[in-house]
Short mmCIF file of C-alpha atoms in Angstrom, two decimals:
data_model
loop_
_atom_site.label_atom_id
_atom_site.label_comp_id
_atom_site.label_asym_id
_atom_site.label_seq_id
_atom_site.Cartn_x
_atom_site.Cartn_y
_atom_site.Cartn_z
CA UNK H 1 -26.38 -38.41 81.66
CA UNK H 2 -23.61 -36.05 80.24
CA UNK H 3 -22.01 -38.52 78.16
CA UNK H 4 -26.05 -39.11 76.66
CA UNK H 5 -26.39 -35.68 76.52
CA UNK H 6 -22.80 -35.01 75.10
CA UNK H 7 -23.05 -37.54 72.47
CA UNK H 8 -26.97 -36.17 71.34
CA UNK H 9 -25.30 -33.15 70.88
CA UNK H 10 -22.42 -34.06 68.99
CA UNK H 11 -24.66 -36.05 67.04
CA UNK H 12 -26.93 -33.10 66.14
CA UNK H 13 -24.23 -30.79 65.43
CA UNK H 14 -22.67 -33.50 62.90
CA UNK H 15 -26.12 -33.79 61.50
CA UNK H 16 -26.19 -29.66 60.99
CA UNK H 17 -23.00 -29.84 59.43
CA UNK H 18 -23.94 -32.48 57.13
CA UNK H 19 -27.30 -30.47 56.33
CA UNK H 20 -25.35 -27.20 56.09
CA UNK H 21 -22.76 -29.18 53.14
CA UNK H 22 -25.87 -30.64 51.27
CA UNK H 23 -27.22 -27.18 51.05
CA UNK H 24 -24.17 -25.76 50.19
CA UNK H 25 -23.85 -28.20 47.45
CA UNK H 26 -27.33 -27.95 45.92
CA UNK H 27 -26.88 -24.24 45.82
CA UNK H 28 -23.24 -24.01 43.65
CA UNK H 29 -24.93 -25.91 40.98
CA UNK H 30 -26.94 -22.34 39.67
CA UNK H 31 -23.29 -20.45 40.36
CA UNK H 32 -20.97 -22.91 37.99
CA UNK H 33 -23.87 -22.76 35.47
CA UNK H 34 -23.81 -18.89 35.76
CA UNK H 35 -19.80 -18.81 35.53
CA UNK H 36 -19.95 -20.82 32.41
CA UNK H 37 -22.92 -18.67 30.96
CA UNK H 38 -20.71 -15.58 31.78
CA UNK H 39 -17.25 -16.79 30.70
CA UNK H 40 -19.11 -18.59 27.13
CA UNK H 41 -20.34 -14.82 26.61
CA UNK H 42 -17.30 -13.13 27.31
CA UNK H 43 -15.30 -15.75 24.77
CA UNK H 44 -17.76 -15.04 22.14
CA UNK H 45 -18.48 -11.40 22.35
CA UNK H 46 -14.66 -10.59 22.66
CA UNK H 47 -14.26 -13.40 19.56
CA UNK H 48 -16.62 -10.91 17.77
CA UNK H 49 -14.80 -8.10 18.87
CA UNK H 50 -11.57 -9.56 17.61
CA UNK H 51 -13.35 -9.97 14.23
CA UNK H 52 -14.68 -6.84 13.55
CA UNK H 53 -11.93 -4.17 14.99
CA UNK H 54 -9.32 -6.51 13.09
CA UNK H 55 -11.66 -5.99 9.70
CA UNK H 56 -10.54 -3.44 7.40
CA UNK H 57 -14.37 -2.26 6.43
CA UNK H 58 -14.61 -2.05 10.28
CA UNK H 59 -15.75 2.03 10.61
CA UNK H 60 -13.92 2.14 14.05
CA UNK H 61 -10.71 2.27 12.08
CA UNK H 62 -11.96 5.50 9.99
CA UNK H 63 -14.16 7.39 12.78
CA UNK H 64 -11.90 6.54 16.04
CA UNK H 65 -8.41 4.74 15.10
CA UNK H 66 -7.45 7.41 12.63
CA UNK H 67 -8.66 10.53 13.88
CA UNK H 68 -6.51 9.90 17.14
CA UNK H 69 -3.43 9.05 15.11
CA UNK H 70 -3.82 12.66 12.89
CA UNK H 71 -3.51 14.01 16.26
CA UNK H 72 0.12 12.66 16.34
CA UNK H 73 2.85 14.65 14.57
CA UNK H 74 2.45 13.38 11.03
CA UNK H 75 5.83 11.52 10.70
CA UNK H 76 5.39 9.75 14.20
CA UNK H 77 1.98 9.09 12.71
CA UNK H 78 2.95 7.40 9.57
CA UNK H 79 6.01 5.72 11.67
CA UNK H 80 3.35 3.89 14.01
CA UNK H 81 1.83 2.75 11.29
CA UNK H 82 4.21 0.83 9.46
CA UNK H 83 5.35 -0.59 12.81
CA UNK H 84 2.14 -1.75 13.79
CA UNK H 85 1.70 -3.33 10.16
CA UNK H 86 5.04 -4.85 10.30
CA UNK H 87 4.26 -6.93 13.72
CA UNK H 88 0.58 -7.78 12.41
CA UNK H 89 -1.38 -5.59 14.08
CA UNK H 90 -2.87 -4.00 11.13
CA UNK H 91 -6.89 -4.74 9.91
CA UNK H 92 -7.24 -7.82 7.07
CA UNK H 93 -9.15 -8.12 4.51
CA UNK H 94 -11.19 -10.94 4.93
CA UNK H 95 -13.73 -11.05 1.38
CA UNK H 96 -12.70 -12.22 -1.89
CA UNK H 97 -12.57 -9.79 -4.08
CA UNK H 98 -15.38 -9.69 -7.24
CA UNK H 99 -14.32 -11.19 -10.58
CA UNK H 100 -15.20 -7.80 -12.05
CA UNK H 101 -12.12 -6.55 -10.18
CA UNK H 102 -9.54 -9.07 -11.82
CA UNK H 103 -7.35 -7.93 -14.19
CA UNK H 104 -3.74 -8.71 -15.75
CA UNK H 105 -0.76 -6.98 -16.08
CA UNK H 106 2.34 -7.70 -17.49
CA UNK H 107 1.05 -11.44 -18.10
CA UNK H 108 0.54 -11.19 -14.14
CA UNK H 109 -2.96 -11.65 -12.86
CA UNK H 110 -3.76 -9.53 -10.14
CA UNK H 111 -7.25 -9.78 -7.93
CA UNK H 112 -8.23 -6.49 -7.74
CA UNK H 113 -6.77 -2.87 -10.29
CA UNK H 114 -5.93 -0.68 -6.89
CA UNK H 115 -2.19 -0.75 -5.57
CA UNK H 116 -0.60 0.98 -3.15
CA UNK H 117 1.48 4.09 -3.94
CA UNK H 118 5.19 4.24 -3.30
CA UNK H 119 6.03 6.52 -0.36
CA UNK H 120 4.11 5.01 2.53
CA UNK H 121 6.74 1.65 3.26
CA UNK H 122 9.89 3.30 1.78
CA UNK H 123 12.29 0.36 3.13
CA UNK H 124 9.65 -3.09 2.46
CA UNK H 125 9.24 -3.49 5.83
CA UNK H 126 5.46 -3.93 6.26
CA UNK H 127 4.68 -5.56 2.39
CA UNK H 128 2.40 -8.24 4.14
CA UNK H 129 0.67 -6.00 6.66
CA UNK H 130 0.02 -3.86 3.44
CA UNK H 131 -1.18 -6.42 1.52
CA UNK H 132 -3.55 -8.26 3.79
CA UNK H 133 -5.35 -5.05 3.67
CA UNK H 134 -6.42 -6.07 0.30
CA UNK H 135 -4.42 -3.93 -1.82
CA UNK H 136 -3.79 -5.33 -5.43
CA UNK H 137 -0.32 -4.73 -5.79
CA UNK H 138 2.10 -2.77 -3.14
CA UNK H 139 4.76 -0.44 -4.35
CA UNK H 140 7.89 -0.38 -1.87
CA UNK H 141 10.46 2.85 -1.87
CA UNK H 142 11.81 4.70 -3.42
CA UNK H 143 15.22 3.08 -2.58
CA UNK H 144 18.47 4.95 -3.21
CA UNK H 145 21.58 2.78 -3.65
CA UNK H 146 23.27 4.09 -0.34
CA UNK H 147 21.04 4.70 3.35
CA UNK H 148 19.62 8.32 3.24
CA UNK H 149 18.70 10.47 6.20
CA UNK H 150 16.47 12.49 3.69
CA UNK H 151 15.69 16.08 4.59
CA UNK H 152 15.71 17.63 8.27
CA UNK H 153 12.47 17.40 10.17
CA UNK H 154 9.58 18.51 10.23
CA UNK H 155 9.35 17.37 6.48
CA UNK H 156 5.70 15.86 6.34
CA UNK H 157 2.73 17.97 6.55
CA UNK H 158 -0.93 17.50 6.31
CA UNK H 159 -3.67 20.33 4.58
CA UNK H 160 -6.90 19.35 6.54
CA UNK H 161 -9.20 21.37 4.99
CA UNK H 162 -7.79 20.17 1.38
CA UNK H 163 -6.72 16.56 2.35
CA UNK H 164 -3.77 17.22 0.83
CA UNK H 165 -0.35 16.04 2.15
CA UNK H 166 3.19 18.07 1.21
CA UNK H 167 6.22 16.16 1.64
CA UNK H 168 9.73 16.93 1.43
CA UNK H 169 11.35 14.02 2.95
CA UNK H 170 14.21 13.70 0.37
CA UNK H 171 14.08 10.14 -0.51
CA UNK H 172 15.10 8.86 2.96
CA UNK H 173 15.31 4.86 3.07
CA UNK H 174 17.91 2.23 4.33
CA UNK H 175 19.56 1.41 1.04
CA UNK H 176 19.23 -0.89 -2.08
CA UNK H 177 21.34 -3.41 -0.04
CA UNK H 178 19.37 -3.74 3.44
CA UNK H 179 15.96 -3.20 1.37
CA UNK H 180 16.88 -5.98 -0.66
CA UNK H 181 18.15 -8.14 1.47
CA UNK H 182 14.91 -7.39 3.73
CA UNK H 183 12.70 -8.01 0.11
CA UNK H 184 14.64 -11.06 -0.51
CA UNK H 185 14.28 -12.93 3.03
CA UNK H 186 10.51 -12.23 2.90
CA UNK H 187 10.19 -13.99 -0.50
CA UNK H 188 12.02 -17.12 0.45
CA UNK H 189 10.42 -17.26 3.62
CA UNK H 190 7.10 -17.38 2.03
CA UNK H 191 8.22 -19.97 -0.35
CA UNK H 192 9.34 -22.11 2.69
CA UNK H 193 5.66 -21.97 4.38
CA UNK H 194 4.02 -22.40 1.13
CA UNK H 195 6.39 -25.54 0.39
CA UNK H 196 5.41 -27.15 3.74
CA UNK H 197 1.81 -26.83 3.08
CA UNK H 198 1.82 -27.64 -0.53
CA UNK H 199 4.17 -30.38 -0.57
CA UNK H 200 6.33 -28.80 -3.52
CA UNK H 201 9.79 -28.09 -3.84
CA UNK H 202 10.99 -24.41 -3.04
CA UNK H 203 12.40 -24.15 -6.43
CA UNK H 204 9.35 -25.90 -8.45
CA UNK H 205 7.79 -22.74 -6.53
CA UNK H 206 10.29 -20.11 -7.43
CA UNK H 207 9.75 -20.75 -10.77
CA UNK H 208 6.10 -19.69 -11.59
CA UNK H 209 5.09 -17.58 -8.30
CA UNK H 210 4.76 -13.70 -8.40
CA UNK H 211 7.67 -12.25 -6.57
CA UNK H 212 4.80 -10.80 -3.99
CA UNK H 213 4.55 -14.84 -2.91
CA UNK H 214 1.02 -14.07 -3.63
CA UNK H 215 -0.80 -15.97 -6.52
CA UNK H 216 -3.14 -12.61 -7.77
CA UNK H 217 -1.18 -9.34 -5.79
CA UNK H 218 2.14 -7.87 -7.68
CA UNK H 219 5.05 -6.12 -5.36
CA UNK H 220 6.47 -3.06 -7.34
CA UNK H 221 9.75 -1.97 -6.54
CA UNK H 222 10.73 1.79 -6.57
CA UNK H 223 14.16 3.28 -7.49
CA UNK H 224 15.73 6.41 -7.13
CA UNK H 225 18.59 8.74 -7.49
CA UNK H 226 21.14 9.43 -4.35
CA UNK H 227 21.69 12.78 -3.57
CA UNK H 228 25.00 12.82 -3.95
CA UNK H 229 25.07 11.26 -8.03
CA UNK H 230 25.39 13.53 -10.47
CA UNK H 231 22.42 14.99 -12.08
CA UNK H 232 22.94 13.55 -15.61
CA UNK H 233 24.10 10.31 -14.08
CA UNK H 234 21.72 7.37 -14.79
CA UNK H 235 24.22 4.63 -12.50
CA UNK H 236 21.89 4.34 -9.47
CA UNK H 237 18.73 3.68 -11.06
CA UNK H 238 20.65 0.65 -13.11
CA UNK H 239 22.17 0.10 -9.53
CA UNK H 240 19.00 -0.70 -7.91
CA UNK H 241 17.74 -2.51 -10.52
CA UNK H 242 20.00 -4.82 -10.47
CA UNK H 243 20.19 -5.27 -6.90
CA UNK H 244 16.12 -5.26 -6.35
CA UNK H 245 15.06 -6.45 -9.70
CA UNK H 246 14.95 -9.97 -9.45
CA UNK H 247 12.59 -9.96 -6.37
CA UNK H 248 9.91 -7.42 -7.93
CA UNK H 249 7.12 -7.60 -10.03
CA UNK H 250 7.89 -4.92 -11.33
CA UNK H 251 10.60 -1.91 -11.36
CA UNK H 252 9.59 1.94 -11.15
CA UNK H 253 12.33 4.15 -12.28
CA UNK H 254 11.47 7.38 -10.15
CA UNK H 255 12.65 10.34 -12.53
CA UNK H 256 9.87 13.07 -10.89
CA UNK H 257 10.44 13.64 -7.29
CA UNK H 258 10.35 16.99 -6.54
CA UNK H 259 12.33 16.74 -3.14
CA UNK H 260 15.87 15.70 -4.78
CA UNK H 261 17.41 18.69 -7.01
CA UNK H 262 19.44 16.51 -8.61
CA UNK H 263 17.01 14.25 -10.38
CA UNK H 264 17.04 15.82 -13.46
CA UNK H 265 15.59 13.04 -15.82
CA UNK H 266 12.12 14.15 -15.28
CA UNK H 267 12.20 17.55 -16.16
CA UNK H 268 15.54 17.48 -19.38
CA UNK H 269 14.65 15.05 -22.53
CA UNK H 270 18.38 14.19 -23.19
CA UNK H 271 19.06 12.91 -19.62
CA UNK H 272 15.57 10.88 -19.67
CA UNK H 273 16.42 9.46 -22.27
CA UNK H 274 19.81 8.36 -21.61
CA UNK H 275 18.26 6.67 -18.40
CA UNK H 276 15.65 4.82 -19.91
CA UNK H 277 18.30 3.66 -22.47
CA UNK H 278 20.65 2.78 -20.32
CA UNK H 279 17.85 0.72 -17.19
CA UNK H 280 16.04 -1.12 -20.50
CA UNK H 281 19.30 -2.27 -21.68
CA UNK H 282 20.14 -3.92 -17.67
CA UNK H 283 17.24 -5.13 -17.72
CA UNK H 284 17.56 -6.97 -20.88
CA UNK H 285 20.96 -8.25 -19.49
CA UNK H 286 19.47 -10.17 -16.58
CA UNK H 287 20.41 -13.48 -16.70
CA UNK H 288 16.46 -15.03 -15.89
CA UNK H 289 13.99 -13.20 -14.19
CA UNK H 290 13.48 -9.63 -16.22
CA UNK H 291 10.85 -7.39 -15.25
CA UNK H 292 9.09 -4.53 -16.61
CA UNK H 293 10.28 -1.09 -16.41
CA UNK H 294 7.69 1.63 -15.13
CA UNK H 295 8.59 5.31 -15.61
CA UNK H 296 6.87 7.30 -13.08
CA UNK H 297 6.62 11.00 -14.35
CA UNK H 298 5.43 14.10 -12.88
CA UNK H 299 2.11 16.16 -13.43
CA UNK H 300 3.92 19.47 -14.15
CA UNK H 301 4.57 18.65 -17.99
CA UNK H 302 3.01 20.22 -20.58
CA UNK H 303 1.42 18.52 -23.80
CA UNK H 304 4.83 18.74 -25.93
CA UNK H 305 6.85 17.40 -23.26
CA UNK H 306 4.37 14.59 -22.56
CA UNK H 307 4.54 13.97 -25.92
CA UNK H 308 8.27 13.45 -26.06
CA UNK H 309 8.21 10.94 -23.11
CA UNK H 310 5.12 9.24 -24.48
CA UNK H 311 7.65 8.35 -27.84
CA UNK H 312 10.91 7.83 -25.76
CA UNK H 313 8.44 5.08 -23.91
CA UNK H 314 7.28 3.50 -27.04
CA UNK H 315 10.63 3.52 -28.95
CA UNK H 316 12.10 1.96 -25.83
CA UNK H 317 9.70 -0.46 -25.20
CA UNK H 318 8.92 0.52 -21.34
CA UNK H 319 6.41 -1.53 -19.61
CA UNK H 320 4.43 1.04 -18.14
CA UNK H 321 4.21 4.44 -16.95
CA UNK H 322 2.89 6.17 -13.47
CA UNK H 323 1.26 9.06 -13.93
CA UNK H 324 2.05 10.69 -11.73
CA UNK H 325 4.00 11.70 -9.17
CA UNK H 326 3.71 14.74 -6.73
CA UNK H 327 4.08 18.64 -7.66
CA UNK H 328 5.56 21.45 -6.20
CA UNK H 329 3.00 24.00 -7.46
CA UNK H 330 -0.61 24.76 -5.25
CA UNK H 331 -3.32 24.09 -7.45
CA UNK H 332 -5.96 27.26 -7.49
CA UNK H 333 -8.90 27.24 -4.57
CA UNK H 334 -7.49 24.66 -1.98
CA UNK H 335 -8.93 25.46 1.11
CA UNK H 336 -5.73 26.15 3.45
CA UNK H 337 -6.64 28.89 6.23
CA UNK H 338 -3.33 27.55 7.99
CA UNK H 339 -1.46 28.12 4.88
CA UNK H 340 0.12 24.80 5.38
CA UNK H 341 0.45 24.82 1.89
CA UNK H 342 2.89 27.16 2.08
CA UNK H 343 5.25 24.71 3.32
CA UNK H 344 8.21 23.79 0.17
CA UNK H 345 7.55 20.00 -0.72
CA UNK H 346 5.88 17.79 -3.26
CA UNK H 347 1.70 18.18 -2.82
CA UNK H 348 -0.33 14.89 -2.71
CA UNK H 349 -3.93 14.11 -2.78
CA UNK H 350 -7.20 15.38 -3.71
CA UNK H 351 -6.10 19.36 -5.09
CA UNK H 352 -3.80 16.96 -7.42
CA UNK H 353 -6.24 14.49 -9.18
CA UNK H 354 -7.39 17.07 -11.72
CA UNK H 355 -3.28 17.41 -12.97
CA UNK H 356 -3.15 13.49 -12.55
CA UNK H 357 -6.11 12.76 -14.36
CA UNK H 358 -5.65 14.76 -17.17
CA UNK H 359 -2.12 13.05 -17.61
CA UNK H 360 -3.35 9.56 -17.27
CA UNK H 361 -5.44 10.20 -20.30
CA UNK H 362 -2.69 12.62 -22.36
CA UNK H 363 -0.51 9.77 -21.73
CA UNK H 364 -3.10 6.76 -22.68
CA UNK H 365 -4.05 8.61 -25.76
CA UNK H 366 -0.33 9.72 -26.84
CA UNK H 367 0.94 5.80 -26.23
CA UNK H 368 -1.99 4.75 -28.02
CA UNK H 369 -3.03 2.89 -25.61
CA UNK H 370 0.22 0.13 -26.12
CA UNK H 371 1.78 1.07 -22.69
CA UNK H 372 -0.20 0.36 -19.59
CA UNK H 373 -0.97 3.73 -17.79
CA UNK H 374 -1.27 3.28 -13.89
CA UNK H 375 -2.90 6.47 -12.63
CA UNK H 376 -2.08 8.05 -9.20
CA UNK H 377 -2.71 11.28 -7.70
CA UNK H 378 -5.82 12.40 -5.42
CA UNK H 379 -7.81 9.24 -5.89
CA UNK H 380 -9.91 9.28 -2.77
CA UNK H 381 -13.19 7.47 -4.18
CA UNK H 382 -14.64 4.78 -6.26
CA UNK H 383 -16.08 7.35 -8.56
CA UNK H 384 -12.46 8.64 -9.02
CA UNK H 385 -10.33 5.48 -9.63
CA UNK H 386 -13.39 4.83 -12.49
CA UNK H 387 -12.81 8.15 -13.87
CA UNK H 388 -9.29 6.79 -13.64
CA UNK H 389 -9.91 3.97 -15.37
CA UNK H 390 -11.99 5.43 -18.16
CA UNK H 391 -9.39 7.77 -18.85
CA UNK H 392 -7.00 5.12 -19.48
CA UNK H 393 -5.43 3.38 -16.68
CA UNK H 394 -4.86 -0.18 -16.32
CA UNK H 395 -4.60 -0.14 -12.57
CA UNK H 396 -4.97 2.98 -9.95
CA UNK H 397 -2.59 3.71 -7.19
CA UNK H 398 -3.79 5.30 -3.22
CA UNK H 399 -1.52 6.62 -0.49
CA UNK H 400 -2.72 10.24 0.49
CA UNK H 401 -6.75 9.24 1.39
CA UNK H 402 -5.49 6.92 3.95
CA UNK H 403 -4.06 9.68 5.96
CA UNK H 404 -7.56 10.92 6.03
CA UNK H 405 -9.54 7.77 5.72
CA UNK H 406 -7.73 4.99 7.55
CA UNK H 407 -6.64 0.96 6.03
CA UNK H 408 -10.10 0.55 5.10
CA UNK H 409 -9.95 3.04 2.30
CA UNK H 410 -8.90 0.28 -0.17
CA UNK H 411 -11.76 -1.68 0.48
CA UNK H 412 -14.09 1.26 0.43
CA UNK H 413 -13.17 1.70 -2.96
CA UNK H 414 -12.97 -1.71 -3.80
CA UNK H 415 -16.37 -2.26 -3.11
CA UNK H 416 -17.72 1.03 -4.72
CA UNK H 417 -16.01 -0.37 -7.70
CA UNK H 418 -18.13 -3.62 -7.71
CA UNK H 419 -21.32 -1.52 -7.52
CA UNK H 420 -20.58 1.21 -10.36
CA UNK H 421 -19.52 -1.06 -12.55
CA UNK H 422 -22.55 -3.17 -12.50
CA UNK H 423 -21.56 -6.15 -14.07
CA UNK H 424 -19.03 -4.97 -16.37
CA UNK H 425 -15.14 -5.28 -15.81
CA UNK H 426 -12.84 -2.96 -15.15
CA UNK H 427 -10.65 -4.27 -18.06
CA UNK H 428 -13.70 -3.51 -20.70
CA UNK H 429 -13.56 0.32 -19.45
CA UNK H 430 -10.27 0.89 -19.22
CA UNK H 431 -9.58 4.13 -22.01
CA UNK H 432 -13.59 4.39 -22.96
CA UNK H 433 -13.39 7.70 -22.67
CA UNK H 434 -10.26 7.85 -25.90
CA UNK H 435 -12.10 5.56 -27.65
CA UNK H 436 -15.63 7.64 -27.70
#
């Protein structure tokens, strides 16, 4: 009777167990369909996340990202920056950019007229970063031929209330030597990935790619003065180009920074134009690749003195000329209750586009419009790099609105461009305003 009893027992309790499984089972169906519901929303949502904060017309880069960085001191700032664009974790732009935006330069073709001014990636470290955030050309330096420390810190300070930037960081880079070597490894290295995918020699490559790597973007290459050359010396600007020529688009020959006293180029005829002489003859003296030679002035001269550079760059034959560089003087009504802009150093951004502006068309009207102008200096808006253009240059160059405005500023503009020009190019406006 126990064993009967014993072995009912058993035999219910395996049947409970059995029911209890079958239950069990029926009931994880609903839970794996809810775990793949959850983890398929997570995957897309943080897919769509990934796309958008990594998007430089995303607005959490200008209304969160960069108002915590201005919080940083503004060196450490700018120093994150490049690193983070160096190791790819900058914003890219992902659109094409319009065909009213295309435009060539020096026989180049470049997608879009705004470039990036030099100053921001003084060594070439973060050229791609820079230009996957759909700049049309990036301008690297200025490189010295020897490493610089530059001036003692602080040496970089922002004007809030003006969004204006002084600097007085006194040229400080690694060198013509580690810059170009750096310069030189990227380009070769992209020529190695594009030869994989395209199936074409490196050196079938070489010979008709930009020396960006890119097919419609230009790299510009900036060169200055040490501090320890003489001031009438012109050996370190044919130094560097001959060491960082041959891997640019094109050269700038930095004769107007404000921060070196010994540049003196910029400011006495004879000694600017012994050192346009002497960089245009080097330059015709490279053996195969030459390229064109941009003189980057300041906005400080007056109309006689413009005048005399404007015929030392057409007797020469220069390729183009930047106008302009920074100034040491504090234009009239910027809005400064710190008095930051008390601070000695060369003045940047919007109290400087009137000064710019008004030599970008000096210049285009004085060159006749036979030497490219590329204007630079407080252009924070589509409405300005038009007025830009109108006034007579070929292509416009940013730097200062970024501080302010984040990577996306070059798209902002971009596409502000597309919608005031309404149909027209930007190469059928460029100088309207000299030729009404």
């Amino acid at each position: 009777m126990f064993r009967i009893c014993a072995r009912t027992g058993g035999l219910r309790a395996l049947h409970g167990a059995a029911a209890s499984r079958g239950f069990g089972t029926k009931a994880s169906a609903p839970s794996r369909l809810r775990n793949v519901v959850w983890a398929t929303s997570v995957a897309v949502l943080g897919g769509l996340g990934y796309v958008y904060v990594t998007d430089t017309r995303a607005g959490v880069h200008k209304y969160v990202v960069t108002p915590l960085i201005r919080l940083m001191d503004p060196e450490d700032a700018h120093n994150l920056s490049i690193w983070c664009l160096k190791h790819g974790l900058g914003p890219v732009d992902r659109t094409d950019d319009a065909d009213v935006l295309n435009i060539e330069l020096w026989g180049k073709q470049m997608s879009n007229p705004v470039g990036l001014a030099a100053g921001f990636d003084k060594n070439g470290e973060a050229i791609d970063g820079l230009f996957n955030l759909g700049f049309g050309a990036v301008e690297v330096g200025s490189i010295t031929p020897h490493e610089q420390a530059g001036n003692p810190r602080p040496r970089l300070f922002r004007v809030d209330e003006s969004r204006a930037v002084i600097n007085r960081m006194g040229l400080n880079n690694d060198g013509a030597q580690v810059c170009g070597d750096r310069i030189k490894s990227r380009f070769w290295r992209m020529l190695a990935a594009q030869s994989r995918r395209q199936g074409e020699t490196v050196a079938s490559l070489a010979a008709g790619v930009n020396r960006s790597a890119r097919a419609d973007r230009l790299l510009g290459v900036n060169v200055s003065k040490s501090k320890a050359s003489a001031p009438e010396s012109y050996s370190d600007y044919v130094d560097g180009l001959n060491e960082l020529g041959a891997y640019a688009d094109y050269v700038v020959i930095n004769v107007s920074c404000p921060n070196v006293k010994n540049i003196r180029a910029g400011a006495d005829v004879a000694v600017l134009e012994s050192t346009i002489a002497a960089v245009v003859r080097a330059r015709n003296q490279m053996p195969d690749y030459r390229p064109p030679i941009v003189l980057k002035i300041g906005p400080d001269n007056d109309h006689d003195q413009r005048r005399l550079i404007a015929q030392l760059a057409i007797d020469y034959r220069v390729d183009g000329i930047i106008a302009t560089n920074t100034t040491l003087s504090r234009p009239h009504g910027m809005d400064d209750p710190n008095e930051v802009a008390l601070q000695t150093g060369g003045l940047s951004g919007e109290p400087l586009r009137k000064m710019a502006l008004e030599t970008t068309r000096d210049m285009y009207r004085l060159t006749k419009g036979r030497i490219p102008i590329i204007g630079c200096g407080g252009i924070s808006t589509a409405e300005d790099a038009l007025q830009f253009a109108k006034a007579g240059a070929s292509m416009v160059q940013i730097y200062s609105s970024m501080t302010y405005d984040g990577p996306g500023k070059v798209c902002e503009i971009k596409d502000g461009l597309v919608d005031l020009l309404k149909g027209r190019k930007w190469s059928d406006i460029v100088g309207e305003d000299a030729r009404s």
